[in-house]
GROMACS .gro file of C-alpha atoms in nm:
model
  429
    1UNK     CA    1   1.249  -0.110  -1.536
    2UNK     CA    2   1.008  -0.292  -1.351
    3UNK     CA    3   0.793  -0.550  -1.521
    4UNK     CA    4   0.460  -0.457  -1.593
    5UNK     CA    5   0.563  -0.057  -1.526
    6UNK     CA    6   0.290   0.147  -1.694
    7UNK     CA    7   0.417   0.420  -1.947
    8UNK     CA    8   0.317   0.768  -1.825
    9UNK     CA    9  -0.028   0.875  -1.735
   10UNK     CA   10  -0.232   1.032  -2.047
   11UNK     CA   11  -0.340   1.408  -1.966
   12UNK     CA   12  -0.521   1.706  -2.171
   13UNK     CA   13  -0.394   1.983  -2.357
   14UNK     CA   14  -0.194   2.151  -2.136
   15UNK     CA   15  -0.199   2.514  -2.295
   16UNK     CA   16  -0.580   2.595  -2.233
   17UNK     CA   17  -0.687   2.792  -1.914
   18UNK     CA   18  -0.842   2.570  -1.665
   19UNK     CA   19  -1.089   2.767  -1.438
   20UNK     CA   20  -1.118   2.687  -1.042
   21UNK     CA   21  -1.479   2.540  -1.157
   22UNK     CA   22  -1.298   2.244  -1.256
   23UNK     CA   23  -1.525   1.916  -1.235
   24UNK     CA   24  -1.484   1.618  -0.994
   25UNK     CA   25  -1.225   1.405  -1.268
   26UNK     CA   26  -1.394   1.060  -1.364
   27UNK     CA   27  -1.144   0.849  -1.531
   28UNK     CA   28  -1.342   0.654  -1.783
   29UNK     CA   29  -1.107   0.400  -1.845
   30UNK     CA   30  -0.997   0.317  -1.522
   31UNK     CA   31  -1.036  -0.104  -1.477
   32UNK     CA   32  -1.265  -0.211  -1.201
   33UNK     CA   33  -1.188  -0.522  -1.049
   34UNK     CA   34  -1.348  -0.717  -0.756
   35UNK     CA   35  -1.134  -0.597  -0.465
   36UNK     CA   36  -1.182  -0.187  -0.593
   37UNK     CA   37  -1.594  -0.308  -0.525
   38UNK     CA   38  -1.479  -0.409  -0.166
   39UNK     CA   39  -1.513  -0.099   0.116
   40UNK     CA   40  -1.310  -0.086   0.434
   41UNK     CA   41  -1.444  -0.353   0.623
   42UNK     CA   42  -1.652  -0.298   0.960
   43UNK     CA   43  -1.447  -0.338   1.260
   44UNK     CA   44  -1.614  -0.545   1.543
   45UNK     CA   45  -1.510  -0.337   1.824
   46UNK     CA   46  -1.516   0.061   1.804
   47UNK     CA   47  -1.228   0.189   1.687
   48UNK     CA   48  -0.991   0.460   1.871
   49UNK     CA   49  -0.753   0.694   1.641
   50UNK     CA   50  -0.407   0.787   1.797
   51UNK     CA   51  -0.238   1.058   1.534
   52UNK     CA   52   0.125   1.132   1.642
   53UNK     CA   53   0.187   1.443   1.480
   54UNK     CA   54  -0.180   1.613   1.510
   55UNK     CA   55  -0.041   1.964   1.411
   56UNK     CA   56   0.170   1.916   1.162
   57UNK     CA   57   0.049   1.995   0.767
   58UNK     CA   58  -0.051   1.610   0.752
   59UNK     CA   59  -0.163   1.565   1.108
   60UNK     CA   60  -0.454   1.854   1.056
   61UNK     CA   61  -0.611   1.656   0.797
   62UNK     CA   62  -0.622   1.346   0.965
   63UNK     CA   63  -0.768   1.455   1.242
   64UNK     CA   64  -0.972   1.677   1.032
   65UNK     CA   65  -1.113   1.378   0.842
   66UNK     CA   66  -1.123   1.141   1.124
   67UNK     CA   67  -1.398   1.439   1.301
   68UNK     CA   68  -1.537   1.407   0.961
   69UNK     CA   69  -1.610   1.034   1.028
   70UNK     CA   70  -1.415   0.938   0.694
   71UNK     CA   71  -1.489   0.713   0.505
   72UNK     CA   72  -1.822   0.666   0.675
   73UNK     CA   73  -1.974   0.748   1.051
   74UNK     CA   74  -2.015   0.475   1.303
   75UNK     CA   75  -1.645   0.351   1.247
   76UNK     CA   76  -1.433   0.576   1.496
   77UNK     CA   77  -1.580   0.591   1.861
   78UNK     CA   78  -1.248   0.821   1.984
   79UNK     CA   79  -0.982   1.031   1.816
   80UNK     CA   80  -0.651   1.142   1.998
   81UNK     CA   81  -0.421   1.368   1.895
   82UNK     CA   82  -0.062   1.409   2.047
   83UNK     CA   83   0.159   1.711   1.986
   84UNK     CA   84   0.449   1.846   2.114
   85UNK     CA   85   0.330   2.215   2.084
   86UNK     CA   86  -0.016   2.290   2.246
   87UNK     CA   87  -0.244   2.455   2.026
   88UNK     CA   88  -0.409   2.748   2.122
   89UNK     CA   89  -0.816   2.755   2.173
   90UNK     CA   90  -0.811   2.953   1.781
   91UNK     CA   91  -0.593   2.691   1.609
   92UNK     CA   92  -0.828   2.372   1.764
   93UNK     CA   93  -1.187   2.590   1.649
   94UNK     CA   94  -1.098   2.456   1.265
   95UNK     CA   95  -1.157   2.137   1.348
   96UNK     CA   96  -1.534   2.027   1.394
   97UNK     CA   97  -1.651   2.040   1.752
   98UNK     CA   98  -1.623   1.713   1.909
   99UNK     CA   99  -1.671   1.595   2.199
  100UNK     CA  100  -1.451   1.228   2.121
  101UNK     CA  101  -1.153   1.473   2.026
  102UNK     CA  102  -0.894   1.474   2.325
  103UNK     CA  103  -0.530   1.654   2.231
  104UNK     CA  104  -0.273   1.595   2.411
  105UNK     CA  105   0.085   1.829   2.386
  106UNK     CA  106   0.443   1.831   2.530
  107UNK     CA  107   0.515   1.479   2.390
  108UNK     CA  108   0.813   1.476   2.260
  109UNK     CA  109   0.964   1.185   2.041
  110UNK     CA  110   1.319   1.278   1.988
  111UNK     CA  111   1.422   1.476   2.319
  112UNK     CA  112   1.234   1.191   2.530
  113UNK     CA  113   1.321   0.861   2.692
  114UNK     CA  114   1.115   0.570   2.637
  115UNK     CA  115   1.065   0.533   2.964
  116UNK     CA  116   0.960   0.905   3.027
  117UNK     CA  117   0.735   0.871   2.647
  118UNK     CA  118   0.528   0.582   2.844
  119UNK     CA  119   0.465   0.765   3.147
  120UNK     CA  120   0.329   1.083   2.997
  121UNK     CA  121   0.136   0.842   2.702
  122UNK     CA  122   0.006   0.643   3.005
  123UNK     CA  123  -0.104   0.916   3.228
  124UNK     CA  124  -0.228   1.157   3.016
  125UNK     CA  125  -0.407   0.971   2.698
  126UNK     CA  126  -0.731   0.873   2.840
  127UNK     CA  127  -0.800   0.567   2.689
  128UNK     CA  128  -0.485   0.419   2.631
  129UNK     CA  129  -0.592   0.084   2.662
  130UNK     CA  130  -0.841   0.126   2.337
  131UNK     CA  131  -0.591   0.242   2.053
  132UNK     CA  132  -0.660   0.038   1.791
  133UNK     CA  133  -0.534   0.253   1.504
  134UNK     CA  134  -0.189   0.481   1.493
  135UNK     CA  135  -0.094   0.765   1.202
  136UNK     CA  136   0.219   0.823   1.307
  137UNK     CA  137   0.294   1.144   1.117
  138UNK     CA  138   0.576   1.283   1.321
  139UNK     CA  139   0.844   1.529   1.192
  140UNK     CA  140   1.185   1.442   1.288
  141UNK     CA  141   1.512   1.503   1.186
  142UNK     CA  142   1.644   1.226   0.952
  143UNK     CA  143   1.926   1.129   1.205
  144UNK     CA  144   1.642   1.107   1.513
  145UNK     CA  145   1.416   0.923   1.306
  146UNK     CA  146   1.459   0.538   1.372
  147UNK     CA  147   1.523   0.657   1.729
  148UNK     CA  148   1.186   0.791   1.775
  149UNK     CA  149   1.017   0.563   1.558
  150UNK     CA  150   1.116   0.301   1.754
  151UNK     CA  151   1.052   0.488   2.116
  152UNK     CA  152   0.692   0.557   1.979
  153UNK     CA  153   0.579   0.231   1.859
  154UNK     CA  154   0.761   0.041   2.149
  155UNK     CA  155   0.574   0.227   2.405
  156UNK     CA  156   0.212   0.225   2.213
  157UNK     CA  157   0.224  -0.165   2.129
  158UNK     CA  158   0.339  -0.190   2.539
  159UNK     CA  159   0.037   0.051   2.660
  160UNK     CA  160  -0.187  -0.071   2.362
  161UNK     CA  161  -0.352  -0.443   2.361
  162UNK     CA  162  -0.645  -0.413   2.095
  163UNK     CA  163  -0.381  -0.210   1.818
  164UNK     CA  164  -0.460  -0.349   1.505
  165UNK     CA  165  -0.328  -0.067   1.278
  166UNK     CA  166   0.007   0.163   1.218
  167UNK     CA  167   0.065   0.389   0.954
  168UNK     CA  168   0.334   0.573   0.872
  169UNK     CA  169   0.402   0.840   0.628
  170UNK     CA  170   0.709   0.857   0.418
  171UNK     CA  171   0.697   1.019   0.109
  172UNK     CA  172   0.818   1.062  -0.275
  173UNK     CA  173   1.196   1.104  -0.155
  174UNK     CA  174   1.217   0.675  -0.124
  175UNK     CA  175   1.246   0.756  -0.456
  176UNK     CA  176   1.537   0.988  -0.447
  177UNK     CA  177   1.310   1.277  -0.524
  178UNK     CA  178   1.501   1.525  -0.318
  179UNK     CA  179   1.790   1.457  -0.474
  180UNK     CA  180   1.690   1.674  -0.798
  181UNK     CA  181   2.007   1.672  -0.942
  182UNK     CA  182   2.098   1.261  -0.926
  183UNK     CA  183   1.755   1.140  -0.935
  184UNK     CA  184   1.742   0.888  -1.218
  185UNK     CA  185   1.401   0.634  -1.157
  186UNK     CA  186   1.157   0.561  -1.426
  187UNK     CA  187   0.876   0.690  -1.391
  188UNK     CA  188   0.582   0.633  -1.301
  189UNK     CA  189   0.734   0.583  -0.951
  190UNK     CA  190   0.619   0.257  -0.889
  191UNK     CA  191   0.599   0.114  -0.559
  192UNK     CA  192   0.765  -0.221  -0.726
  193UNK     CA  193   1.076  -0.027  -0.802
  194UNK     CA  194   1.428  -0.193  -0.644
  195UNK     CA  195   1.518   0.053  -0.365
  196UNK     CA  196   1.737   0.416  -0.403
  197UNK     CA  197   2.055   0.303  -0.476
  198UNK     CA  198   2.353   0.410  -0.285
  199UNK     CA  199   2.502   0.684  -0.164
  200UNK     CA  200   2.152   0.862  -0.176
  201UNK     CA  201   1.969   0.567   0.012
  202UNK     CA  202   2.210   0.572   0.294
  203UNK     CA  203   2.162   0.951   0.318
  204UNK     CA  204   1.780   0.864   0.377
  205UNK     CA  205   1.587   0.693   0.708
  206UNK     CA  206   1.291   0.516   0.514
  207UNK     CA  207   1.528   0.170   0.459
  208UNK     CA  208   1.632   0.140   0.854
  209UNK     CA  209   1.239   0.250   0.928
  210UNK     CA  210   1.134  -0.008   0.727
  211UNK     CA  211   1.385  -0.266   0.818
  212UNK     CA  212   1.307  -0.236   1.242
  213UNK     CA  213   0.949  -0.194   1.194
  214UNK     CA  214   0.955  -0.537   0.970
  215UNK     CA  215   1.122  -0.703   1.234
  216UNK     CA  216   0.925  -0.545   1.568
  217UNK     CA  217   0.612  -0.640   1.420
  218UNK     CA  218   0.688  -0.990   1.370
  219UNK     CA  219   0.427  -1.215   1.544
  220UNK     CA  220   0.227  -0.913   1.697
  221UNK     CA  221  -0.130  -0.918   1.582
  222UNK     CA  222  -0.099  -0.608   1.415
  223UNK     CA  223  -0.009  -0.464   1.103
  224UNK     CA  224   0.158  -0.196   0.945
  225UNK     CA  225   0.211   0.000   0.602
  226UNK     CA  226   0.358   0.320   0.497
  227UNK     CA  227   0.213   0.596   0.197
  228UNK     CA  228   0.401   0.796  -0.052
  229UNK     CA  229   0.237   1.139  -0.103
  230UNK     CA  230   0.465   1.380  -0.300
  231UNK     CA  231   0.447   1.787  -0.242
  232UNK     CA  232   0.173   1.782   0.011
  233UNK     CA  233  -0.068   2.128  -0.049
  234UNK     CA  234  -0.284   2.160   0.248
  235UNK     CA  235  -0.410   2.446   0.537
  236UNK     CA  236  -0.244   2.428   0.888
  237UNK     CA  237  -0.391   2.690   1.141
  238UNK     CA  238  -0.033   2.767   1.211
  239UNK     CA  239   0.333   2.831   1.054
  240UNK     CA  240   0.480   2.494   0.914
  241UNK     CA  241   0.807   2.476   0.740
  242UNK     CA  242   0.638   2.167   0.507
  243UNK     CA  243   0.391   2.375   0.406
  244UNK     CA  244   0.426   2.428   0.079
  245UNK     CA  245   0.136   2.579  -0.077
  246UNK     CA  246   0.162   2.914   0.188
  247UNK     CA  247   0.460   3.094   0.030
  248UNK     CA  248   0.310   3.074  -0.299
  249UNK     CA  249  -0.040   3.146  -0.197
  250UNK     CA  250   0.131   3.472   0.002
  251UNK     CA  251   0.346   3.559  -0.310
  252UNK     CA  252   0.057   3.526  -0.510
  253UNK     CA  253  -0.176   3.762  -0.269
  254UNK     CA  254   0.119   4.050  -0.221
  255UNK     CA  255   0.145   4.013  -0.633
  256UNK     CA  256  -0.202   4.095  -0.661
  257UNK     CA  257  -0.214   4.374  -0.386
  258UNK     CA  258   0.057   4.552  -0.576
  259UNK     CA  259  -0.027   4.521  -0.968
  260UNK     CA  260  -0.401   4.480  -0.923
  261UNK     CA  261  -0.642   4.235  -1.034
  262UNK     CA  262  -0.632   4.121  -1.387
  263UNK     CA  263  -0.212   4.176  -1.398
  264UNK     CA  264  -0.002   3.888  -1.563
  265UNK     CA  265   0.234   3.736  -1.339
  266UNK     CA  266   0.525   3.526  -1.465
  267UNK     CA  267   0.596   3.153  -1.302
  268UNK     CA  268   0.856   3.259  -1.020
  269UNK     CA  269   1.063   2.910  -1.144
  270UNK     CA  270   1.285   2.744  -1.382
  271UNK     CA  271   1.131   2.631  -1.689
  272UNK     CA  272   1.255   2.319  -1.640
  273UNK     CA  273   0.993   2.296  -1.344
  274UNK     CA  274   0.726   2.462  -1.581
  275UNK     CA  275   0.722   2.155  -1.772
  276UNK     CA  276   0.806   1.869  -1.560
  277UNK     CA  277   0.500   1.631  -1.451
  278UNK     CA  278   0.392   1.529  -1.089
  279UNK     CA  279   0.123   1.449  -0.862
  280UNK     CA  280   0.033   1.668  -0.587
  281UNK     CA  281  -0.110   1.534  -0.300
  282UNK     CA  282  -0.409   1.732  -0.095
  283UNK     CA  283  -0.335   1.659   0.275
  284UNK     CA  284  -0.696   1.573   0.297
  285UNK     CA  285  -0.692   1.287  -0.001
  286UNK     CA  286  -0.357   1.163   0.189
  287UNK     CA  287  -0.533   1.111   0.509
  288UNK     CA  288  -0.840   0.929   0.336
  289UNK     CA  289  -0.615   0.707   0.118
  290UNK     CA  290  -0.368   0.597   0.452
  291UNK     CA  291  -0.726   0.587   0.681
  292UNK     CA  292  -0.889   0.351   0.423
  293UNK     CA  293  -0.571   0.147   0.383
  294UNK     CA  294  -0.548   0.116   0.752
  295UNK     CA  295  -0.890  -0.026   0.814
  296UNK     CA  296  -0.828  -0.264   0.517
  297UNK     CA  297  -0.576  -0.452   0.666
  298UNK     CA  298  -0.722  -0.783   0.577
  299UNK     CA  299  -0.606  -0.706   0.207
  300UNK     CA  300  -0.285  -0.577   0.271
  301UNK     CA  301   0.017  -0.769   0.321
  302UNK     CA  302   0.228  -0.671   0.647
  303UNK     CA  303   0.471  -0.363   0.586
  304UNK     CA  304   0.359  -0.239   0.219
  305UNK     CA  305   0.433   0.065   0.052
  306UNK     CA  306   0.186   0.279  -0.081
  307UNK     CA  307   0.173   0.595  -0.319
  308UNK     CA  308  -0.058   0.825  -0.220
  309UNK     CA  309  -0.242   1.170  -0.439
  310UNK     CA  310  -0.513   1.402  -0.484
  311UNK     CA  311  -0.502   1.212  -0.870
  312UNK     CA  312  -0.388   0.994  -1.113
  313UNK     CA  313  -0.411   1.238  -1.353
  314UNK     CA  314  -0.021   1.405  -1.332
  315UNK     CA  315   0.012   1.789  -1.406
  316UNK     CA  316   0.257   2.039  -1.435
  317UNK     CA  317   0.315   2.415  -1.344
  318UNK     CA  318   0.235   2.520  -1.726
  319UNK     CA  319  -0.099   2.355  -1.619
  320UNK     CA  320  -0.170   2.486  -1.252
  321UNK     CA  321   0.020   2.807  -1.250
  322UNK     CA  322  -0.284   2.988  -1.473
  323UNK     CA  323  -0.546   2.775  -1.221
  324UNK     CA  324  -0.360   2.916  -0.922
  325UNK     CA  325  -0.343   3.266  -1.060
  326UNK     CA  326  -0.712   3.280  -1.166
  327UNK     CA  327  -0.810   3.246  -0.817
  328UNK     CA  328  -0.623   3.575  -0.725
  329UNK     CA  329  -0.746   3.769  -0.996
  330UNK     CA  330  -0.424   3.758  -1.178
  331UNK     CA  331  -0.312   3.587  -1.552
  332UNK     CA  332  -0.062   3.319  -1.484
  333UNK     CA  333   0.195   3.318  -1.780
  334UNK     CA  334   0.498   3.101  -1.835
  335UNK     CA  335   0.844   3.208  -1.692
  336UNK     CA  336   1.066   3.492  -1.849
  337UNK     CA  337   1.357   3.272  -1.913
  338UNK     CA  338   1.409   2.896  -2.043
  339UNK     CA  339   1.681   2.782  -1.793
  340UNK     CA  340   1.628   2.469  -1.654
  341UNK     CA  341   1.715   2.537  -1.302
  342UNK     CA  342   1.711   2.882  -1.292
  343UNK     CA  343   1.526   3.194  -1.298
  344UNK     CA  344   1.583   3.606  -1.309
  345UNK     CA  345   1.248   3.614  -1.138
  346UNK     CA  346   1.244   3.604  -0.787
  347UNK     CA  347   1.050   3.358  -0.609
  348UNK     CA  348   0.817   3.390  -0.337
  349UNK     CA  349   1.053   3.431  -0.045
  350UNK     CA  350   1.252   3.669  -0.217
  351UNK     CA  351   1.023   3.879  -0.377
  352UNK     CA  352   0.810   3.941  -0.096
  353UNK     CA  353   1.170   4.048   0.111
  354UNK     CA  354   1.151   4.294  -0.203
  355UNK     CA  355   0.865   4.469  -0.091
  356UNK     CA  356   0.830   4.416   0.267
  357UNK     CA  357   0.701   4.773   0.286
  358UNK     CA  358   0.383   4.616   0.074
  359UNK     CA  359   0.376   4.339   0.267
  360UNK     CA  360   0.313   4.492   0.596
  361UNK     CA  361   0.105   4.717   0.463
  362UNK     CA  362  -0.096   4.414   0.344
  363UNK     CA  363  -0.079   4.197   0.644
  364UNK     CA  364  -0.202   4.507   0.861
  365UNK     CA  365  -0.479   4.629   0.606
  366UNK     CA  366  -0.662   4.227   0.564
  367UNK     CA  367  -0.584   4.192   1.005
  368UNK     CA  368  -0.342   3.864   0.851
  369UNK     CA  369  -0.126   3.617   1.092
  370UNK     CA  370   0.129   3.774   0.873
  371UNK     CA  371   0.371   3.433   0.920
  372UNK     CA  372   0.717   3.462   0.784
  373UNK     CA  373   0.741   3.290   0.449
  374UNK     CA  374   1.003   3.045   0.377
  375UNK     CA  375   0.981   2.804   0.114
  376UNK     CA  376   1.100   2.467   0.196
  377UNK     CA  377   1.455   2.348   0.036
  378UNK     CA  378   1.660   2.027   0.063
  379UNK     CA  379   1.995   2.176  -0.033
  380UNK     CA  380   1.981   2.503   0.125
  381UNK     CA  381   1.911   2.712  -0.167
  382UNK     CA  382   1.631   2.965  -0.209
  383UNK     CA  383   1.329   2.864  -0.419
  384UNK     CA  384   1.435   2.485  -0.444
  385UNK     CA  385   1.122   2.352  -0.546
  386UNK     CA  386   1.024   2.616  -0.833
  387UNK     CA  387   1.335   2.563  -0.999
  388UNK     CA  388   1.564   2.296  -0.901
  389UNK     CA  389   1.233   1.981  -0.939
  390UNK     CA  390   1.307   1.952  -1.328
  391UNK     CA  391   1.217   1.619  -1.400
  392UNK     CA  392   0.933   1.419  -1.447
  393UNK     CA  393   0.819   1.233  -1.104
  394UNK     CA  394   0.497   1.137  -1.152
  395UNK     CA  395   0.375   0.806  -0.940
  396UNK     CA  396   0.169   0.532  -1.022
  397UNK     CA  397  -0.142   0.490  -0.796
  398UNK     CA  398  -0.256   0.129  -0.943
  399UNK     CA  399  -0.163  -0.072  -0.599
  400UNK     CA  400  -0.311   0.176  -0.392
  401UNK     CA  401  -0.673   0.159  -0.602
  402UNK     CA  402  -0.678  -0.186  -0.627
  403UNK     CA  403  -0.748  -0.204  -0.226
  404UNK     CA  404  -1.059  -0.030  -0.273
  405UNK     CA  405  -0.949   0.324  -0.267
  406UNK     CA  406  -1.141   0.519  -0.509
  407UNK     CA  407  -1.164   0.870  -0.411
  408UNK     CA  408  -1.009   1.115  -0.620
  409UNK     CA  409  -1.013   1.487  -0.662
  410UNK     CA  410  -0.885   1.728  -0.960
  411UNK     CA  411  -0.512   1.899  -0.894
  412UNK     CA  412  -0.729   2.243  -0.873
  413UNK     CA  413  -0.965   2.098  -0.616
  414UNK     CA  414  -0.706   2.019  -0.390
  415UNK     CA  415  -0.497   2.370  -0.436
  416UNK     CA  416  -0.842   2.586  -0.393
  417UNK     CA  417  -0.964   2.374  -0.090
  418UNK     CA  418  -0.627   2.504   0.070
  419UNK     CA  419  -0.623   2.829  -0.051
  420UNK     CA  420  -1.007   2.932   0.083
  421UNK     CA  421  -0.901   2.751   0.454
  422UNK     CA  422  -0.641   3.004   0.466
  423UNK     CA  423  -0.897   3.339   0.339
  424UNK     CA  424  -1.120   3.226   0.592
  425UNK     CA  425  -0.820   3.170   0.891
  426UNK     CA  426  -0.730   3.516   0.765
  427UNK     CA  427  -0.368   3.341   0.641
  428UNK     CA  428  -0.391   3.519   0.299
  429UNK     CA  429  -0.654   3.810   0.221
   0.00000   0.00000   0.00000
């Protein structure tokens, strides 16, 4: 245990329906010390965004945000987005219109050279020369990832002279998260934590990230940090295998279509995943936290860890399953067994293969993008996250609010922000 480790987070009765009117949270007894009074600090020279990653389920809400002029206009001059894929003239109009926006596609960080990565950054990022600040949010397979971590930053801090900035996103598995059925931390998951032990942390790239990034920036005059968001619910115009909130949100429509409004509709999960605690993490409130941290450099020590969530207020499935439901007309009720990592009930993927006749029928009658569902999985097996994440994984969020950070959202904010993005993209109906 590590010293000073709070015990976990206080929340409210768990058993009462929660509507999706939900106030902004306020937590009363939250400490306020003299760096939380501190904002991001002005930069002297205008900045320039470079996200690496722009259309993945993070990437869209940073450059979402950035548009947005978070956390307050004046600060970024340009904002560039680089992505392997193009996207299409549809997929860019849910972003603001903005004329400092330039994308940039058919970069590719694993399949190319470092040499042929600084040609195309060089020729086609107009600009280079300004970066100041990189998200590197780039989706890799674990064995490519050092490889093109180091390709990408070698080549920006090369092509780049005024970066002060790079941020990189690695998530609650540092913890050993995905490994549901060895994971044994304390929790709250505190950044302070000694490292995964081994086997697991061998089987993970954060260490050797962490490791070459600590010794490349070494005497360069700029900085670097990486966040910790856990199950990150967000919209992306576009299918996204980390997109976690779309299977349920299409379960959760075809339900509806098919029993009506006002139908109960058991948790598709274990019960041990009913019950056990965590904090979601809105794409958008992961993009503010890692954009605030990265323009308040001067209080951050040089390769820090931070966790990263819509709240500090943990909640479980018993708690956002009726929330969730509400907003499709239906009555969320608990599961129809009490294993703890298994279910009767099929989950999303499987029960919409169930009624694929309904489905199409569905997709065709609401004019939906009618994306094949697939819920994500780190051992292979269907419907992972609804019933194999049994165990209490909630993370602390002190270090990341005493830099200043204090924007916070409920849990139900963050799910019905995604879920009305994807009504009005015509993902769901």
């Amino acid at each position: 245990m590590v010293k000073g480790l709070l015990p976990t987070v206080p929340y409210q009765a768990q058993h009462k329906l929660i509507s999706h009117h939900i106030p902004y949270l306020i937590l009363a007894n939250r400490q306020t010390t003299l760096q939380q009074k501190q904002m991001a600090p002005e930069s002297t020279n205008p900045c320039h965004a470079l996200v690496l990653g722009a259309s993945g389920i993070s990437g869209w809400a940073f450059i979402n945000q950035l548009l947005h002029d978070y956390p307050r206009p004046g600060i970024w001059d340009r904002v560039t987005g680089v992505t392997m894929r193009p996207l299409n003239e549809e997929e860019v109009s849910y972003w603001p219109e903005d004329k400092r926006l330039q994308l940039v596609s058919g970069v590719n960080f694993v399949g190319d050279s470092e040499e042929v990565l600084k040609g195309k950054l060089g020729s086609r990022l107009v600009g280079v020369e300004s970066f100041t600040h990189v998200f590197y949010l780039v989706s890799v397979p674990d064995s490519k990832a050092l490889d093109s971590l180091r390709k990408a930053v070698t080549v920006i801090d090369d092509l780049a002279p005024k970066l002060e900035f790079i941020h990189l996103q690695y998530g609650t598995f540092i913890y050993g998260t995905c490994f549901a059925e060895d994971f044994y931390m304390p929790v709250p998951l505190s950044e302070g934590l000694p490292p995964l032990r081994k086997p697991w942390a061998d089987r993970l790239p954060y260490l050797n990230l962490s490791r070459w990034m600590d010794e490349f920036s070494r005497g360069k005059p700029w900085k670097w940090c990486e966040t910790r968001p856990d199950d990150i619910i967000g919209f992306l115009p576009r299918p996204n295998g980390y997109n976690v909130a779309y299977p349920i949100a299409m379960f959760l429509s075809l339900y509806a279509y098919i029993n009506g409004k006002g139908a109960q509709c058991p948790f598709p999960g274990s019960f041990g995943v009913w019950k056990a605690l965590s904090n979601d993490a809105g794409a958008d409130m992961i993009a503010k936290s890692a954009i605030h941290l990265s323009l308040s450099s001067n209080l951050l020590a040089n390769g820090e860890g931070f966790n990263v969530a819509s709240s500090s207020t943990p909640w479980s499935w018993e708690m956002k399953w009726p929330v969730i439901c509400t907003w499709f007309g239906l009555e969320g009720i608990p599961p129809v067994d009490r294993e703890r990592s298994e279910t009767e009930t099929p989950g999303p993927d499987e029960y919409i293969r169930n009624h694929e006749e309904e489905y199409k029928r569905m997709v065709k009658e609401y004019g939906l993008k009618g994306w094949k569902v697939a819920s994500p999985s780190m051992d292979g097996s269907e419907n992972w996250g609804l019933t194999k994440l049994n165990f209490d994984r909630q993370v602390d969020l002190r270090k990341t609010i005493a830099t200043g950070y204090t924007d916070e959202e409920s849990n139900a904010e963050t799910w019905i922000r995604a879920l009305e993005r994807m009504r009005s993209a015509k993902v769901i109906p």
